[in-house]
Amino acid sequence: VQLQASGGGLVQVGDSLRLSCAASERTFSRYNMGWFRQAPGKEREFVAGILWSGGSTYYADSVKGRFTISRDNAKNTVYLQMNSLKPEDTAVYNCAARCTVAAVWECAYWGKGTQVTVSS
């Protein structure tokens, strides 16, 4: 599965962005999906996840109430709506597929990231 993330950019504090991640295969609809991010000098961290059915979503505490993950299986695409952005949200955001829902999410397929920079 090839994944392509898009939608990043340079925004101001409090602004919103919507990231998209398009998958190359219809098997996308069978996979739990996740968004992760990595800031300079920091380890990659889980941001949000969604089950294959879209029935359940999961969020890191740092983004709860501000970010929303969703998916459109007909379009093989998962989204991350990011509102009330903060400087600490600055990172490269990656989407991942075929994820195992656990205390630590592990995913089999990874896409190239998209840079999000929040300027104060």
mmCIF file of C-alpha atoms in Angstrom, residues 14-69:
data_model
loop_
_atom_site.group_PDB
_atom_site.id
_atom_site.type_symbol
_atom_site.label_atom_id
_atom_site.label_comp_id
_atom_site.label_asym_id
_atom_site.label_seq_id
_atom_site.Cartn_x
_atom_site.Cartn_y
_atom_site.Cartn_z
ATOM 1 C CA GLY A 14 -5.127 29.341 16.283
ATOM 2 C CA ASP A 15 -5.477 28.524 12.605
ATOM 3 C CA SER A 16 -6.779 25.283 11.130
ATOM 4 C CA LEU A 17 -5.462 22.799 8.607
ATOM 5 C CA ARG A 18 -6.823 19.617 7.130
ATOM 6 C CA LEU A 19 -4.384 16.890 6.215
ATOM 7 C CA SER A 20 -5.284 14.185 3.751
ATOM 8 C CA CYS A 21 -3.736 10.792 3.177
ATOM 9 C CA ALA A 22 -4.613 8.939 0.004
ATOM 10 C CA ALA A 23 -3.994 5.216 -0.291
ATOM 11 C CA SER A 24 -3.198 3.431 -3.498
ATOM 12 C CA GLU A 25 -5.294 0.330 -2.920
ATOM 13 C CA ARG A 26 -8.879 -0.538 -2.155
ATOM 14 C CA THR A 27 -7.627 -2.740 0.678
ATOM 15 C CA PHE A 28 -7.351 0.568 2.519
ATOM 16 C CA SER A 29 -10.924 0.029 3.669
ATOM 17 C CA ARG A 30 -9.845 -3.014 5.665
ATOM 18 C CA TYR A 31 -7.117 -1.214 7.592
ATOM 19 C CA ASN A 32 -7.026 0.707 10.799
ATOM 20 C CA MET A 33 -5.304 4.001 10.030
ATOM 21 C CA GLY A 34 -3.181 6.325 12.071
ATOM 22 C CA TRP A 35 -1.606 9.765 12.010
ATOM 23 C CA PHE A 36 1.747 10.300 13.661
ATOM 24 C CA ARG A 37 4.083 13.247 13.930
ATOM 25 C CA GLN A 38 7.718 13.906 14.585
ATOM 26 C CA ALA A 39 9.107 17.228 15.677
ATOM 27 C CA PRO A 40 12.790 18.126 15.291
ATOM 28 C CA GLY A 41 14.872 16.390 17.917
ATOM 29 C CA LYS A 42 11.939 14.367 19.216
ATOM 30 C CA GLU A 43 10.693 10.851 18.771
ATOM 31 C CA ARG A 44 7.762 10.079 16.551
ATOM 32 C CA GLU A 45 4.487 10.170 18.450
ATOM 33 C CA PHE A 46 0.974 8.914 17.862
ATOM 34 C CA VAL A 47 -1.544 11.649 17.101
ATOM 35 C CA ALA A 48 -4.811 9.969 16.119
ATOM 36 C CA GLY A 49 -6.173 6.672 14.884
ATOM 37 C CA ILE A 50 -9.345 5.324 13.352
ATOM 38 C CA LEU A 51 -10.677 1.823 12.924
ATOM 39 C CA TRP A 52 -11.251 0.368 9.461
ATOM 40 C CA SER A 53 -14.990 0.877 9.861
ATOM 41 C CA GLY A 54 -14.656 4.418 11.119
ATOM 42 C CA GLY A 55 -16.592 3.346 14.161
ATOM 43 C CA SER A 56 -13.982 4.272 16.742
ATOM 44 C CA THR A 57 -11.363 6.961 16.938
ATOM 45 C CA TYR A 58 -8.409 7.478 19.235
ATOM 46 C CA TYR A 59 -6.416 10.584 20.111
ATOM 47 C CA ALA A 60 -3.312 11.605 21.948
ATOM 48 C CA ASP A 61 -4.138 13.689 24.988
ATOM 49 C CA SER A 62 -2.270 16.633 23.498
ATOM 50 C CA VAL A 63 -4.709 16.919 20.578
ATOM 51 C CA LYS A 64 -8.024 15.824 22.082
ATOM 52 C CA GLY A 65 -10.739 18.339 21.427
ATOM 53 C CA ARG A 66 -8.702 20.072 18.711
ATOM 54 C CA PHE A 67 -8.010 17.377 16.114
ATOM 55 C CA THR A 68 -10.480 15.091 14.382
ATOM 56 C CA ILE A 69 -9.613 12.022 12.352
#
